[in-house]
Coordinates of C-alpha atoms in Angstrom, one line a residue:
X271 CA 70.4 29.0 27.4
X272 CA 66.8 29.1 28.5
X273 CA 65.1 26.7 30.6
X274 CA 63.2 25.1 27.8
X275 CA 66.6 24.7 25.9
X276 CA 68.0 22.8 28.8
X277 CA 65.1 20.5 28.9
X278 CA 65.4 20.3 25.2
X279 CA 69.0 19.0 25.7
X280 CA 67.5 16.3 28.2
X281 CA 65.1 15.3 25.3
X282 CA 68.1 15.0 23.1
X283 CA 69.8 12.6 25.7
X284 CA 66.5 10.6 25.8
X285 CA 66.7 10.4 22.0
X286 CA 70.1 8.9 22.1
X287 CA 69.2 6.4 24.9
X288 CA 66.1 5.2 22.8
X289 CA 68.3 5.0 19.7
X290 CA 70.8 2.8 21.5
X291 CA 68.0 0.4 22.8
X292 CA 66.6 0.2 19.3
X293 CA 69.9 -0.5 17.7
X294 CA 70.5 -3.4 20.4
X295 CA 67.3 -5.0 19.4
X296 CA 67.5 -4.5 15.8
X297 CA 71.3 -5.6 15.1
X298 CA 72.1 -7.4 18.3
X299 CA 76.0 -7.9 18.7
X300 CA 77.2 -4.9 16.5
X301 CA 75.2 -2.7 18.9
X302 CA 75.1 -4.8 21.9
X303 CA 76.1 -2.0 24.4
X304 CA 73.0 -0.1 23.2
X305 CA 71.1 -2.0 25.9
X306 CA 72.8 0.5 28.4
X307 CA 70.6 3.2 27.0
X308 CA 68.2 2.0 29.8
X309 CA 70.7 3.2 32.4
X310 CA 70.7 6.6 30.8
X311 CA 66.9 6.5 31.0
X312 CA 66.9 5.8 34.7
X313 CA 69.3 8.8 35.5
X314 CA 67.0 11.1 33.5
X315 CA 64.1 9.7 35.3
X316 CA 65.5 10.4 38.7
X317 CA 66.1 14.1 37.7
X318 CA 62.7 14.5 36.1
X319 CA 60.6 12.8 38.7
X320 CA 62.1 14.8 41.6
X321 CA 61.6 18.0 39.5
X322 CA 57.9 16.9 38.9
X323 CA 57.1 16.1 42.6
X324 CA 58.4 19.6 43.6
X325 CA 56.0 21.2 41.2
X326 CA 52.8 19.3 41.8
X327 CA 50.4 20.3 44.4
X328 CA 49.1 17.0 45.6
X329 CA 49.8 13.2 45.3
X330 CA 46.7 12.9 43.2
X331 CA 48.2 15.2 40.6
X332 CA 51.4 13.3 40.5
X333 CA 49.7 9.9 40.2
X334 CA 47.3 11.2 37.4
X335 CA 50.1 12.8 35.5
X336 CA 52.3 9.6 35.7
X337 CA 49.5 7.3 34.6
X338 CA 48.6 9.6 31.6
X339 CA 52.3 9.4 30.7
X340 CA 52.8 5.8 31.1
X341 CA 49.8 3.8 29.9
X342 CA 48.5 5.2 26.6
X343 CA 51.6 4.3 24.6
X344 CA 52.1 1.3 26.6
X345 CA 48.5 0.0 25.9
X346 CA 49.0 0.7 22.2
X347 CA 52.3 -1.6 22.4
X348 CA 50.3 -4.2 24.2
X349 CA 47.6 -4.0 21.6
X350 CA 50.1 -4.5 18.7
X351 CA 52.4 -7.2 20.3
X352 CA 49.7 -9.0 22.1
X353 CA 47.4 -9.3 19.1
X354 CA 50.3 -10.6 17.0
X355 CA 51.7 -13.0 19.5
X356 CA 48.2 -14.5 20.4
X357 CA 47.2 -14.8 16.7
X358 CA 50.5 -16.6 16.2
X359 CA 50.1 -18.8 19.3
X360 CA 53.2 -17.4 20.9
X361 CA 51.5 -16.2 24.1
X362 CA 48.1 -16.4 25.9
X363 CA 45.1 -14.1 26.4
X364 CA 45.7 -14.2 30.3
X365 CA 49.3 -13.2 29.8
X366 CA 48.4 -10.2 27.6
X367 CA 45.9 -9.0 30.1
X368 CA 48.3 -9.3 33.0
X369 CA 50.9 -7.4 30.9
X370 CA 48.2 -4.6 30.4
X371 CA 48.3 -3.8 34.1
X372 CA 52.1 -3.1 33.8
X373 CA 52.5 -5.2 36.9
X374 CA 53.3 -8.5 35.4
X375 CA 56.8 -8.5 37.2
X376 CA 55.1 -8.4 40.5
X377 CA 52.7 -11.1 39.5
X378 CA 55.7 -13.3 38.3
X379 CA 54.1 -13.3 34.7
X380 CA 56.5 -12.9 31.7
X381 CA 56.7 -9.8 29.7
X382 CA 55.3 -10.3 26.1
X383 CA 58.0 -8.3 24.6
X384 CA 61.4 -7.7 26.5
X385 CA 61.6 -3.9 26.6
X386 CA 58.8 -4.0 29.4
X387 CA 61.1 -5.2 32.0
X388 CA 62.4 -1.7 32.9
X389 CA 59.0 -0.3 33.5
X390 CA 58.8 -2.4 36.9
X391 CA 61.8 -0.3 38.2
X392 CA 60.2 2.9 37.1
X393 CA 57.0 2.0 38.9
X394 CA 58.9 1.0 42.1
X395 CA 60.9 4.4 42.1
X396 CA 57.6 6.3 41.3
X397 CA 55.9 4.6 44.4
X398 CA 58.8 5.2 46.6
X399 CA 59.0 8.8 45.7
X400 CA 55.3 9.2 46.1
X401 CA 55.6 8.0 49.6
X402 CA 58.5 10.4 50.4
X403 CA 56.4 13.2 49.0
X404 CA 53.3 12.1 51.1
X405 CA 55.2 12.3 54.3
X406 CA 56.8 15.5 53.4
X407 CA 60.4 14.4 53.3
X408 CA 61.6 15.5 49.8
X409 CA 63.7 18.1 51.6
X410 CA 65.6 15.1 53.1
X411 CA 66.0 13.2 50.0
X412 CA 69.9 13.6 50.1
X413 CA 69.9 11.8 53.5
X414 CA 67.4 9.2 52.3
X415 CA 69.5 8.6 49.2
X416 CA 72.6 8.0 51.4
X417 CA 70.7 5.6 53.6
X418 CA 69.5 3.8 50.5
X419 CA 72.9 3.7 49.0
X420 CA 74.3 2.4 52.1
X421 CA 71.9 -0.5 52.3
X422 CA 72.9 -1.5 48.7
X423 CA 76.5 -1.1 49.3
X424 CA 76.3 -3.6 52.5
X425 CA 74.2 -5.9 50.5
X426 CA 76.5 -6.0 47.4
X427 CA 79.7 -6.0 49.6
X428 CA 78.7 -8.9 51.8
X429 CA 77.9 -10.9 48.7
X430 CA 81.2 -10.2 47.1
X431 CA 83.2 -11.0 50.2
X432 CA 81.2 -14.1 51.2
X433 CA 80.7 -15.5 47.7
X434 CA 77.1 -16.3 48.9
X435 CA 73.8 -14.6 48.6
X436 CA 73.3 -14.3 44.8
X437 CA 69.9 -16.1 45.1
X438 CA 68.9 -13.5 47.6
X439 CA 70.2 -10.7 45.4
X440 CA 68.6 -12.1 42.3
X441 CA 65.1 -12.5 44.0
X442 CA 62.6 -10.3 42.3
X443 CA 61.2 -9.0 45.5
X444 CA 64.7 -7.7 46.7
X445 CA 65.5 -6.3 43.2
X446 CA 62.1 -4.4 43.2
X447 CA 62.0 -3.2 46.7
X448 CA 65.7 -2.3 47.3
X449 CA 66.8 -2.0 43.6
X450 CA 70.3 -3.0 44.3
X451 CA 71.1 -3.1 40.6
X452 CA 69.7 0.2 39.4
X453 CA 68.7 2.2 42.3
X454 CA 71.9 4.3 42.3
X455 CA 71.2 5.6 38.7
X456 CA 67.8 7.2 40.0
X457 CA 69.7 8.6 43.0
X458 CA 72.3 10.3 40.7
X459 CA 69.5 11.8 38.6
X460 CA 67.8 13.3 41.8
X461 CA 71.2 14.7 43.1
X462 CA 71.9 16.3 39.8
X463 CA 68.4 18.1 40.1
X464 CA 69.4 19.3 43.5
X465 CA 72.6 20.6 42.1
X466 CA 70.8 22.3 39.3
X467 CA 68.4 24.0 41.6
X468 CA 71.1 25.4 43.7
X469 CA 70.5 23.3 46.8
X470 CA 73.7 21.6 47.1
X471 CA 74.8 20.3 50.6
X472 CA 77.6 18.1 51.7
X473 CA 75.0 15.2 51.8
X474 CA 74.0 15.9 48.1
X475 CA 77.8 15.6 46.9
X476 CA 78.3 12.5 49.0
X477 CA 75.2 10.8 47.6
X478 CA 76.2 11.7 44.1
X479 CA 79.7 10.4 44.5
X480 CA 78.6 7.2 46.2
X481 CA 75.9 6.8 43.2
X482 CA 78.8 7.2 40.6
X483 CA 81.1 4.8 42.2
X484 CA 78.5 2.2 43.0
X485 CA 78.7 1.1 39.4
X486 CA 81.9 -0.4 40.2
X487 CA 80.0 -3.4 41.4
X488 CA 79.2 -3.9 37.8
X489 CA 76.0 -5.4 36.3
X490 CA 76.0 -9.1 36.9
X491 CA 72.6 -9.9 35.6
X492 CA 71.9 -11.2 32.1
X493 CA 73.8 -8.3 30.4
X494 CA 77.0 -9.2 32.1
X495 CA 78.6 -5.8 32.1
X496 CA 82.2 -5.8 33.7
X497 CA 82.7 -3.3 36.6
X498 CA 85.1 -1.1 34.9
X499 CA 83.0 -0.7 31.8
X500 CA 79.8 -0.2 33.9
X501 CA 81.4 2.5 36.0
X502 CA 82.8 4.3 32.9
X503 CA 79.5 4.2 31.0
X504 CA 77.4 5.3 33.9
X505 CA 79.9 8.1 34.8
X506 CA 79.6 9.3 31.2
X507 CA 75.8 9.1 31.5
X508 CA 75.7 11.1 34.8
X509 CA 77.9 13.7 33.4
X510 CA 75.8 14.0 30.3
X511 CA 72.7 14.5 32.3
X512 CA 74.6 17.2 34.3
X513 CA 75.9 18.8 31.1
X514 CA 72.4 18.8 29.4
X515 CA 70.7 20.5 32.4
X516 CA 73.2 23.1 33.1
X517 CA 73.9 25.0 29.8
X518 CA 76.9 22.7 28.7
X519 CA 75.5 20.5 26.1
X520 CA 73.8 22.6 23.4
X521 CA 74.7 20.0 20.7
X522 CA 72.1 17.7 22.3
X523 CA 69.4 20.2 21.7
X524 CA 69.6 19.6 17.8
X525 CA 66.1 19.3 16.2
X526 CA 66.7 15.8 15.2
X527 CA 67.7 14.5 18.6
X528 CA 65.0 16.4 20.3
X529 CA 62.5 15.1 18.0
X530 CA 63.5 11.5 18.7
X531 CA 63.6 12.4 22.4
X532 CA 60.1 13.8 22.6
X533 CA 58.9 10.4 20.9
X534 CA 61.4 8.2 22.9
X535 CA 58.9 6.5 25.3
X536 CA 56.6 5.4 22.5
X537 CA 59.9 4.5 20.4
X538 CA 61.0 2.4 23.3
X539 CA 57.7 0.5 23.8
X540 CA 56.9 0.2 20.0
X541 CA 60.0 -0.8 18.3
X542 CA 60.0 -4.4 19.1
X543 CA 56.2 -4.9 18.2
X544 CA 57.1 -3.2 14.8
X545 CA 59.8 -5.6 14.3
X546 CA 57.7 -8.6 15.2
X547 CA 55.0 -7.6 12.8
X548 CA 57.2 -6.4 9.8
X549 CA 59.6 -9.5 10.1
X550 CA 56.6 -11.7 9.8
X551 CA 55.2 -9.8 6.8
X552 CA 58.5 -9.5 5.0
X553 CA 59.5 -13.3 5.7
X554 CA 62.8 -14.2 4.4
X555 CA 63.4 -10.7 3.2
X556 CA 63.7 -9.7 6.7
X557 CA 67.1 -11.3 6.7
X558 CA 68.5 -9.0 4.0
X559 CA 71.1 -6.3 5.2
X560 CA 69.0 -3.5 4.0
X561 CA 65.8 -4.4 6.0
X562 CA 66.9 -2.9 9.3
X563 CA 67.8 0.4 7.8
X564 CA 65.3 0.7 4.9
X565 CA 62.3 -0.8 6.8
X566 CA 62.6 -1.3 10.4
X567 CA 64.1 2.1 11.7
X568 CA 61.9 4.3 9.6
X569 CA 58.8 2.3 10.6
X570 CA 59.6 2.4 14.2
X571 CA 60.3 6.2 14.2
X572 CA 57.1 6.7 12.2
X573 CA 55.0 4.7 14.6
X574 CA 56.5 6.5 17.5
X575 CA 55.7 9.9 16.0
X576 CA 52.2 8.9 15.3
X577 CA 51.8 7.4 18.9
X578 CA 53.2 10.6 20.3
X579 CA 51.0 12.8 18.4
X580 CA 47.7 10.8 18.4
X581 CA 47.9 8.8 21.7
X582 CA 50.3 10.4 24.1
X583 CA 49.7 14.0 23.7
X584 CA 45.7 14.0 23.7
X585 CA 45.7 11.8 26.9
X586 CA 48.1 14.1 28.6
X587 CA 46.1 17.2 27.6
X588 CA 43.0 15.5 29.0
X589 CA 44.8 14.7 32.2
X590 CA 46.1 18.4 32.5
X591 CA 42.4 19.5 32.2
X592 CA 41.5 17.2 35.0
X593 CA 44.3 18.3 37.2
X594 CA 43.8 22.1 36.8
X595 CA 40.4 22.4 38.6
X596 CA 41.8 20.4 41.5
X597 CA 45.0 22.5 41.7
X598 CA 42.8 25.7 41.5
X599 CA 40.9 24.6 44.6
X600 CA 44.0 23.6 46.4
X601 CA 45.6 27.0 45.8
X602 CA 42.7 28.6 47.3
X603 CA 43.2 26.8 50.6
X604 CA 45.3 28.5 53.3
X605 CA 48.5 26.6 53.8
X606 CA 50.1 25.9 57.2
X607 CA 52.8 23.5 56.2
X608 CA 54.4 23.1 52.9
X609 CA 53.5 19.8 51.2
X610 CA 57.1 19.3 49.9
X611 CA 60.5 20.3 50.9
X612 CA 62.5 22.9 49.3
X613 CA 59.5 25.3 48.5

């Protein structure tokens, strides 16, 4: 299987993750565990971000690339949802503007639509990895991951043993800086990338094992996922990412799944705004059993395809054109020390 085929399998996984989240928001209880698609996104993100950082030439290139990836479809989602909620008096202009920065969680402002919550964790992970890249410590990501996991294990273990500290655990600054709820998933993805590129060390295996078994703490937040189920699901997700990246999951590279996966970011951001607008337009008809299958799902997929084609891709092409001249200049400079580990 070619490298592009393997990446297609990862896109297929993205498609499954996105469809799970959409199903959760569209049919609620029958697809409740579809919310765990976000966990799968986090594992894939760990894999892809480490891969990206080992390929870029500078921190500027990474920041521009991430911004071009994150903001265009997000602003489209903000525009659709924000305008609808503002016109219907369900939010304020100030809240919409704060949400437009993608920093609302750090400014203690509410998300105007619920799927935005996961973006704060992505931003913290990107910032953390950018710092590690800047100080040329990517080659030590295995040891850094073990130190990170150790801190999380000590925190969760102390809370469970003492029965105290949940207020500290649930504080947003603790969640955002240490990420004791989701950090292990990003770490698992990074270790899978290390394995995929043939740089397996004892620390790599230890970090991956700790990341897998960390899920036995469960998910005690609003989702209330039991430790056993959370462990089994996340172990399956981590195994699936390993299989997708190592020539063992060709079924995930089917055109349909890959097509959804390529548009998965727009689908994740836009499916709730689509539901808000169409449920309002259809009124009482939106409560009919056929509405989700015949109207919402096709509209969400179609909107995501349009967003990918006319919003995401043009901006990413523009960003690559910005990055290319800077990269050419950087490549002409004599290098004394590598900018990242493992090169």
